[in-house]
Coordinates of C-alpha atoms and ligand atoms in Angstrom, one line a residue:
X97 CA -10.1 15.6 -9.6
X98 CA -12.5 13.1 -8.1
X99 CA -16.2 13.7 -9.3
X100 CA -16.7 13.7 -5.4
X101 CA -15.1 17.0 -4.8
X102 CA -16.0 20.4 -6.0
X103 CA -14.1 24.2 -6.0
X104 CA -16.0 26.6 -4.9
X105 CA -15.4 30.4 -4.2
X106 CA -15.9 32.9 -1.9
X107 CA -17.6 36.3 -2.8
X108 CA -17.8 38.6 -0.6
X109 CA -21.6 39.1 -0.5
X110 CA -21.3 36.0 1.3
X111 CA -18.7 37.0 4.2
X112 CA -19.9 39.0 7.4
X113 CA -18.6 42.7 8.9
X114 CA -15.2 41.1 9.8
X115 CA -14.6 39.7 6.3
X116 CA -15.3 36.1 7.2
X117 CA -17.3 33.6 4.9
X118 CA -20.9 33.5 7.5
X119 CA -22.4 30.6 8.6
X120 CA -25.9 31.1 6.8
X121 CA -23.6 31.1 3.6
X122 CA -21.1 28.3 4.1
X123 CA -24.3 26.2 4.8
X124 CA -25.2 26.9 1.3
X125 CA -22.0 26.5 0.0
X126 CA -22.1 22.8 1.3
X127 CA -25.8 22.3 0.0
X128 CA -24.1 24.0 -3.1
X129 CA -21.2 21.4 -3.6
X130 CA -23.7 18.5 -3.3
X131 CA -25.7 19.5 -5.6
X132 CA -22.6 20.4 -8.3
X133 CA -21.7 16.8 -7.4
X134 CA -24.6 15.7 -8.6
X135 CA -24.9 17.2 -11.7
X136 CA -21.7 15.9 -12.7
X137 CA -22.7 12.6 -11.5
X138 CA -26.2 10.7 -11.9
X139 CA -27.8 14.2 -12.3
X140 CA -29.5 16.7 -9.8
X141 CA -32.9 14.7 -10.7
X142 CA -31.6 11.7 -9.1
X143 CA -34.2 12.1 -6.3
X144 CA -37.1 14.1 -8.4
X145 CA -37.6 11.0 -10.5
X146 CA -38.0 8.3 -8.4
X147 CA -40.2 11.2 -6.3
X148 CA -38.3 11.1 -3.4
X149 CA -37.3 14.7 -1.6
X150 CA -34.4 14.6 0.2
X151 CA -35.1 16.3 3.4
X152 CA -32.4 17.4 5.9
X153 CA -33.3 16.0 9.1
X154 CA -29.9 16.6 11.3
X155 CA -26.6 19.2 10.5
X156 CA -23.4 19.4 11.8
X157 CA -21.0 21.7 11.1
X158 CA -17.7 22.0 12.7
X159 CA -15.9 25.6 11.9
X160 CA -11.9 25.4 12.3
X161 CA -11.0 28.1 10.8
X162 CA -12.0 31.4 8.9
X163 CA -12.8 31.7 4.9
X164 CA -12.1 34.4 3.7
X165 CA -13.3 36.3 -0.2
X166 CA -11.1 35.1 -2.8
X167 CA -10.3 31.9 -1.1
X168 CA -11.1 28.7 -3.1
X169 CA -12.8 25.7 -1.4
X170 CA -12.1 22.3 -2.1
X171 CA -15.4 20.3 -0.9
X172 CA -15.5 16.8 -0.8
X173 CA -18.2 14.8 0.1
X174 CA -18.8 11.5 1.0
X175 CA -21.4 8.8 2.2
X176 CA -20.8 7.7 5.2
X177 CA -23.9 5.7 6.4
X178 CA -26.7 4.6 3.9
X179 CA -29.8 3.1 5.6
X180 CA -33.0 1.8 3.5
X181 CA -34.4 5.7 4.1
X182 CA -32.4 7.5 5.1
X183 CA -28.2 8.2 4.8
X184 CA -25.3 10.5 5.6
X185 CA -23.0 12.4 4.3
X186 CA -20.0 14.1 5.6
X187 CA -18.3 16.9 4.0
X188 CA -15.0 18.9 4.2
X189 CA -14.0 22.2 2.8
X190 CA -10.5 22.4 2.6
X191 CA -8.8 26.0 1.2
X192 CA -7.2 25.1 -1.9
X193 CA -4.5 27.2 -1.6
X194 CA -2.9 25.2 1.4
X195 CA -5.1 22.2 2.0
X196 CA -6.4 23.7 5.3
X197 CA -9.0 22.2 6.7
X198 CA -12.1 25.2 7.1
X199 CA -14.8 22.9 8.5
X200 CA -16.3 20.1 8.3
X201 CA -20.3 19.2 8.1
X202 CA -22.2 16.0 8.7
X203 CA -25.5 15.8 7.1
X204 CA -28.5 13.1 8.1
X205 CA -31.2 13.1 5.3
X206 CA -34.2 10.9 5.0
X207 CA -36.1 10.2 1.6
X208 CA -39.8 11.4 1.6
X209 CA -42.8 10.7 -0.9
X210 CA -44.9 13.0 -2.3
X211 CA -47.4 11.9 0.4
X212 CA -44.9 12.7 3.5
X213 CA -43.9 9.3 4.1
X214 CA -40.1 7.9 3.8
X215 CA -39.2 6.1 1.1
X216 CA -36.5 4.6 -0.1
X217 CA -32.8 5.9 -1.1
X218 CA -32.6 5.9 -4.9
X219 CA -30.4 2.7 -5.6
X220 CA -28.9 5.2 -8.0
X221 CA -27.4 7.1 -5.8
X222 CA -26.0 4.8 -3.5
X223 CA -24.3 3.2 -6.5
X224 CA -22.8 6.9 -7.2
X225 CA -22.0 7.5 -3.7
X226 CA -20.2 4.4 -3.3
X227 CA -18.2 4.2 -6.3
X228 CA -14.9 5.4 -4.9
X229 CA -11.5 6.0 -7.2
X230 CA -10.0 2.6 -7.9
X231 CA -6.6 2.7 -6.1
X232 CA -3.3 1.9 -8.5
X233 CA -2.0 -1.7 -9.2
X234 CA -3.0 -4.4 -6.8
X235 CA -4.8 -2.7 -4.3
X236 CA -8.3 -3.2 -3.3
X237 CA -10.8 -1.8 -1.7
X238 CA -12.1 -3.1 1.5
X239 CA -14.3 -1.7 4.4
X240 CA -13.3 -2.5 7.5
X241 CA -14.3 -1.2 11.6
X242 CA -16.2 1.2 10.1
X243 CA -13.5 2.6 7.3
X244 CA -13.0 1.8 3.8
X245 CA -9.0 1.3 3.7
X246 CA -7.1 0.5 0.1
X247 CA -5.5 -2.1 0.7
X248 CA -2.3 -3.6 -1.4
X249 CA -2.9 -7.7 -1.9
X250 CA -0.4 -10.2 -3.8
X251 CA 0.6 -13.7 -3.3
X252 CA -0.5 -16.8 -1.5
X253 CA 1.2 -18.7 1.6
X254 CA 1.6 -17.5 4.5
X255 CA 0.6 -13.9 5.6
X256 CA 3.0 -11.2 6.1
X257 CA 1.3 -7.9 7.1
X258 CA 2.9 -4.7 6.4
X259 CA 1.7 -1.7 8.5
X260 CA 3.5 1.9 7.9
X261 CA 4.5 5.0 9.4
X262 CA 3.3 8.3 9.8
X263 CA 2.3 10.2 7.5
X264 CA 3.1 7.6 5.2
X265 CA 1.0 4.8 3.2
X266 CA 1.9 2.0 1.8
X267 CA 3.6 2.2 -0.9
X268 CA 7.0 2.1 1.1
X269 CA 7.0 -1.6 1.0
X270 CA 6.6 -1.4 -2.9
X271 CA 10.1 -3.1 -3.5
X272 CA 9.4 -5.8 -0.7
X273 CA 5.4 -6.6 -1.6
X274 CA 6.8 -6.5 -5.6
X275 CA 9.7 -9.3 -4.7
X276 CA 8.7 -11.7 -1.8
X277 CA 7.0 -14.7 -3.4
X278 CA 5.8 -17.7 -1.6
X279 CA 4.0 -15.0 0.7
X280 CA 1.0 -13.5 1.1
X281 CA 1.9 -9.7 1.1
X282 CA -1.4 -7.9 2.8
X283 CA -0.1 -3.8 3.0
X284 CA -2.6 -1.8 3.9
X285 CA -3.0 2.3 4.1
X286 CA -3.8 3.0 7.5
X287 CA -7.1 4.7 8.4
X288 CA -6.2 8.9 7.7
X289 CA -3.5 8.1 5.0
X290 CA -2.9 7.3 1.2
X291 CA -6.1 6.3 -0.2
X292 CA -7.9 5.1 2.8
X293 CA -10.8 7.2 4.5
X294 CA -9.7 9.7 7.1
X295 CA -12.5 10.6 9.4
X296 CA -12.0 13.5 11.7
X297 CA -12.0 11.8 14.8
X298 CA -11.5 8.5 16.4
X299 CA -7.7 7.7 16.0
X300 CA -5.7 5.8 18.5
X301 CA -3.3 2.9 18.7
X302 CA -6.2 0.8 19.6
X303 CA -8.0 2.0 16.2
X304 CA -5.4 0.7 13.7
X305 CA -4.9 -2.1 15.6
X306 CA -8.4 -3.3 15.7
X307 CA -8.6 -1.7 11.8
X308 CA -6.0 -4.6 11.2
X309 CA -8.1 -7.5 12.8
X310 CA -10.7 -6.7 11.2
X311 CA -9.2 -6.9 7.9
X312 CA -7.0 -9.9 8.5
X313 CA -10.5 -11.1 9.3
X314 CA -12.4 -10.0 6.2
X315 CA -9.2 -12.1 4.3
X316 CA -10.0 -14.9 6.2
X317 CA -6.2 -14.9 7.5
X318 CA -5.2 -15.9 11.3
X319 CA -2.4 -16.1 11.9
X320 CA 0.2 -13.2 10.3
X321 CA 3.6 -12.3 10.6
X322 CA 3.3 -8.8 11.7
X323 CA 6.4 -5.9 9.7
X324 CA 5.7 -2.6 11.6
X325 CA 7.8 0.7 10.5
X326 CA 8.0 3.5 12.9
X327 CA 4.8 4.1 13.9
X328 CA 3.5 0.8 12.0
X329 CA 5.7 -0.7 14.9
X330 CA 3.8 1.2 17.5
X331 CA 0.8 -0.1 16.1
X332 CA 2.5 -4.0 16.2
X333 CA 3.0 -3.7 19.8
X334 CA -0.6 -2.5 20.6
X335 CA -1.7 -5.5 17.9
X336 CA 0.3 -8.0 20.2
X337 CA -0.9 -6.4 23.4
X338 CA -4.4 -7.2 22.0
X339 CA -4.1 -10.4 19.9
X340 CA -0.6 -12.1 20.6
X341 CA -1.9 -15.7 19.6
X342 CA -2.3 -14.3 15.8
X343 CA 0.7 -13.4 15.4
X344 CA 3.6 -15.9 13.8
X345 CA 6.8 -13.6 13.6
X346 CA 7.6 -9.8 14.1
X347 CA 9.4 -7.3 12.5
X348 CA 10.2 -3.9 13.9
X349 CA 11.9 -1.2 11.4
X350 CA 13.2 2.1 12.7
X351 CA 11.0 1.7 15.3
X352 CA 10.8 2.7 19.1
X353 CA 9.2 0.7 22.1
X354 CA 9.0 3.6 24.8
X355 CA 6.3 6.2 24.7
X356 CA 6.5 10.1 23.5
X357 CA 8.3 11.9 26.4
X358 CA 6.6 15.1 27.7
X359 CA 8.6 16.9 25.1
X360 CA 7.5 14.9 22.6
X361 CA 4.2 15.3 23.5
X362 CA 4.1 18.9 22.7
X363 CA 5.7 18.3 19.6
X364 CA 3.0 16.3 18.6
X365 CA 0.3 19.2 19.3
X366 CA 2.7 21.8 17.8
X367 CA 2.8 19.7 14.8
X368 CA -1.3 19.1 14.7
X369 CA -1.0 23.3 14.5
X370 CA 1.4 23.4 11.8
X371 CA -0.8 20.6 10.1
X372 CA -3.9 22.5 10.4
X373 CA -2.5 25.4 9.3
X374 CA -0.3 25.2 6.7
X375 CA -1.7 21.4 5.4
X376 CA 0.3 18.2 4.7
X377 CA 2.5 19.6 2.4
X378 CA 4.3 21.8 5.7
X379 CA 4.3 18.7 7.5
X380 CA 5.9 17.0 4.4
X381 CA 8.8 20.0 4.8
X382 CA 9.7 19.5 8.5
X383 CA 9.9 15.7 8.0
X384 CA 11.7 15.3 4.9
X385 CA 15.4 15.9 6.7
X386 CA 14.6 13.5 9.4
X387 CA 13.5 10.7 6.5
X388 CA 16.1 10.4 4.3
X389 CA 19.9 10.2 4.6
X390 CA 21.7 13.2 3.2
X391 CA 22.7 11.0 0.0
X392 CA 19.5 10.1 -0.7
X393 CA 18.6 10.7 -4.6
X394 CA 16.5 13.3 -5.7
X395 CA 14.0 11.4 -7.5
X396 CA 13.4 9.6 -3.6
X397 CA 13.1 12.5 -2.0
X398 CA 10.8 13.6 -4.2
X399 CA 8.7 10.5 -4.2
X400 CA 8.7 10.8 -0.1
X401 CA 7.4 14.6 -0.7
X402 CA 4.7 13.3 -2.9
X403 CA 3.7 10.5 -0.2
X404 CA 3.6 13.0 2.8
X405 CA 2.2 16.1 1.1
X406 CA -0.7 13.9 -0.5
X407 CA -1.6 12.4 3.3
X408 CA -5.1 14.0 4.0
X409 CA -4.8 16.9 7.0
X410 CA -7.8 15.2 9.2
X411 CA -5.6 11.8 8.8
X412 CA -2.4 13.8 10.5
X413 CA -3.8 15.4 13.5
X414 CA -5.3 12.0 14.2
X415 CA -2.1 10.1 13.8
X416 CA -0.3 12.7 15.9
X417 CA -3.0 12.1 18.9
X418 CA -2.4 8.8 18.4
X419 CA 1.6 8.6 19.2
X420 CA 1.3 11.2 21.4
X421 CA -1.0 9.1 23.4
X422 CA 0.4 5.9 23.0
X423 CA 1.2 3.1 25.7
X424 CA 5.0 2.5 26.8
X425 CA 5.4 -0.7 25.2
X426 CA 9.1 -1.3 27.2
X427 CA 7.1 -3.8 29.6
X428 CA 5.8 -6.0 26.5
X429 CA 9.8 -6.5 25.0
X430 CA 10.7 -9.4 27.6
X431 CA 7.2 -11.2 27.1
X432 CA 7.6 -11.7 23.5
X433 CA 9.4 -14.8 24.5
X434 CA 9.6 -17.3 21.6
X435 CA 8.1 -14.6 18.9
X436 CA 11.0 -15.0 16.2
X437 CA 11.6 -11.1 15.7
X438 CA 13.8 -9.0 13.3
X439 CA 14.6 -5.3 14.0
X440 CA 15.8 -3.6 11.6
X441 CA 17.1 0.4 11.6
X442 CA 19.0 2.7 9.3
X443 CA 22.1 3.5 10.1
X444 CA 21.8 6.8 10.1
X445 CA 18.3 7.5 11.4
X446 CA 17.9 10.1 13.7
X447 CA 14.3 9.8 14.7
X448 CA 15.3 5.9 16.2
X449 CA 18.6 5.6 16.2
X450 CA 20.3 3.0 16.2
X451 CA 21.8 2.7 19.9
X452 CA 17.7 2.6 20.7
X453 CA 17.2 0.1 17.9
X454 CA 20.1 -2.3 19.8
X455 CA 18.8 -1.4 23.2
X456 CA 15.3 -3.0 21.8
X457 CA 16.4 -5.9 20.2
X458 CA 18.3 -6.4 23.6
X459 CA 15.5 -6.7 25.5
X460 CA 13.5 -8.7 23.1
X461 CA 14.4 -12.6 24.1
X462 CA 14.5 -13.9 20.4
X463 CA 15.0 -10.7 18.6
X464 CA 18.0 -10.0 16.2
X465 CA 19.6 -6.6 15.1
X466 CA 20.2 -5.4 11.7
X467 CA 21.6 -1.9 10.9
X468 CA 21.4 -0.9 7.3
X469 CA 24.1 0.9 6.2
X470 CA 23.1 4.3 4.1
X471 CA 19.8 4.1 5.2
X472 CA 18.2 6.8 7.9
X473 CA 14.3 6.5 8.3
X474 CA 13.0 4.7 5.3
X475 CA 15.4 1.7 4.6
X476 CA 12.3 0.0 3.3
X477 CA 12.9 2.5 -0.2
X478 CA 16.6 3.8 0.7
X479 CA 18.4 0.1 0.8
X480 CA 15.1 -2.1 -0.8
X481 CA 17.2 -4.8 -1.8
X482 CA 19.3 -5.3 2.1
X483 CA 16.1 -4.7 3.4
X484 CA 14.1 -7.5 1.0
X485 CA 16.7 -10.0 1.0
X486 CA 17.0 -9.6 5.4
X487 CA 13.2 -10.3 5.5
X488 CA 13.8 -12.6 2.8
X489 CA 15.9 -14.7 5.3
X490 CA 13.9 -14.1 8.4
X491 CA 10.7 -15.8 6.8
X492 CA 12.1 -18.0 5.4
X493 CA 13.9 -19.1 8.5
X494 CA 10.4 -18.9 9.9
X495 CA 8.6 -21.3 7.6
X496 CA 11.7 -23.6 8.2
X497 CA 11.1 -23.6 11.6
Ligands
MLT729 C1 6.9 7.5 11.8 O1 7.8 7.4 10.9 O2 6.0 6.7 11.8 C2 7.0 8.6 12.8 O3 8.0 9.5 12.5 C3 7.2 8.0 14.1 C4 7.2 9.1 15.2 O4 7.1 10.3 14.9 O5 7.2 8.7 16.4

């Protein structure tokens, strides 16, 4: 477990007439967890000795849902603003059990001498705060729009950027980032998923877009050949709506160009319900079927379990706001005049199938159509080698031309 998050319980000495953890107390269970982080970090005298006294000076808390005695509560904490005097910290309480988001706390503090006045942070403790778990294999970290994403880098030449779908991250392109030399492979995890940040607000279409400028920025890459799945397609579209001129070649797997129907859009909020109530690993449940193929093996569905369940709750409900309140991109297919484009689809996905795949590719003027046999959803890790060699040949067929 991170050093950054701490299980706490509820007793109930700390719960009002109805049973419920009260507000006086979860206040001091947040002080409680920060403090418990502490200790098992640069210790609680981290302020003390450099005689600064950490001074509340602003709280929110936001209360989703009730605690109740018994329950365990997974707090994490994190920094997210550090002035010269002052800094923030946000903090969740998630119940263990189920990964349900309780509530959620922002905290402005300012360091004070001995003498009243503020004073520094203790560099200390910014180091501690900031330190953040080193993500697996070539990923880096990198703070972007406000967001610290991880963020997957290998190769040089041109730039390919990878963007996935919901509630995935972006280890679905691990068989095309491993194999695809001669390219710079950027594959990031999307604000809300894998091991990015996930604030609790702020998600839109027009957020991972920008997220992705800003980070092809920070890399010093302009111009990119954009590979969108599912919603990582959505977010493509919004990223050419917005910045057409960067973009050097497009691809567009199991993807969809119309917006959510009225139908769909409920959908969305009944899944935000199911999300907030029974956490990422229900979520994981209802979209495993619609995924995979019924011959996928074990071991991959599995692997797509572990992906969705581990997708933070806050990073869920913001993605499903975000499709739900998406632009039609329909208009945008016949202007992407002389973007080379690739869509690809699954033969047997049911979430974009492929008659919707073909009726896209249709309408894009230099746009070509593959269907991936035994493949539904997630060609990318059902088919990797079709999938790998296709872009293979699209890129390449791109830096020829
Ligand atoms: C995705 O795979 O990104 C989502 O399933 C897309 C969607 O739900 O519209």
């Amino acid at each position: 477990m991170p050093i950054q998050e701490i299980d706490l319980t509820v007793y109930p000495d700390e719960c009002d007439a109805f049973g419920h953890l009260n507000q006086a107390s979860f206040l001091a269970l947040f002080e409680r967890a920060r403090w418990e982080m502490l200790a098992r970090g640069p210790g609680m005298d981290v302020f003390s000795r450099h005689g600064a006294w950490p001074a509340v000076r602003k709280a929110t808390v936001d209360y989703h849902t009730a605690a109740l005695p018994g329950d365990v509560l997974r707090f994490h904490q994190a920094l997210t603003h550090h002035g010269r005097t002052s800094f923030t910290i946000r903090q969740t309480a998630r119940r263990l059990r189920d990964d349900a988001l309780i509530a959620s706390a922002e905290f402005v503090f300012v360091c004070i001498s001995p003498e009243g006045k503020p004073i520094p942070v203790p560099a200390d403790f910014g180091e501690f705060m900031n330190a953040r778990p080193v993500p697996r294999g070539d990923a880096r970290r990198v703070t972007v729009n406000g967001v610290n994403l991880a963020v997957d880098l290998r190769g040089e030449g041109p730039a390919v950027l990878f963007i996935h779908g919901y509630p995935l991250d972006r280890t679905i392109w691990e068989p095309q980032l491993g194999a695809l030399n001669g390219w710079r492979r950027i594959a990031p995890d999307l604000r809300g998923m894998g091991l990015s940040d996930a604030p609790d607000l702020g998600y839109s279409m027009a957020t991972y877009a920008a997220d992705l400028a800003a980070l092809l920025d920070t890399l010093g890459v302009d111009r990119v050949v954009l590979c969108g799945l599912s919603m990582g397609g959505y977010i493509a579209f919004e990223f050419l709506r917005r910045w057409r001129e960067r973009v050097a070649g497009l691809v567009l797997v199991d993807t969809k160009a119309e917006a959510d129907s009225a139908e769909g859009k409920r959908s969305r909020d009944e899944a935000a319900a199911l999300a907030r109530e029974g956490g990422a690993a229900a979520i994981a449940e209802t979209m495993l079927p619609k995924m995979l193929g019924p011959s996928a093996a074990a071991s991959l569905v599995e692997r797509v379990r572990q992906i969705m369940s581990a997708a933070p709750v806050a990073g869920i409900v913001g993605a499903l706001t975000a499709m739900r309140d998406r632009a039609d991109s329909t208009a945008l297919l016949p202007d992407l005049r002389g973007l080379p484009t690739l869509v690809m689809v699954g033969s047997e996905d049911r979430m974009t199938p492929p008659a919707r795949a073909s009726a896209m590719a249709s309408a894009i003027p230099d746009a070509r159509l593959i269907v991936v046999s035994g493949a539904a959803h997630l060609p990318t890790l059902e088919q990797p080698s079709v999938v790998t060699d296709a872009l293979r040949a699209f890129l390449a067929g791109l830096a020829g031309g």
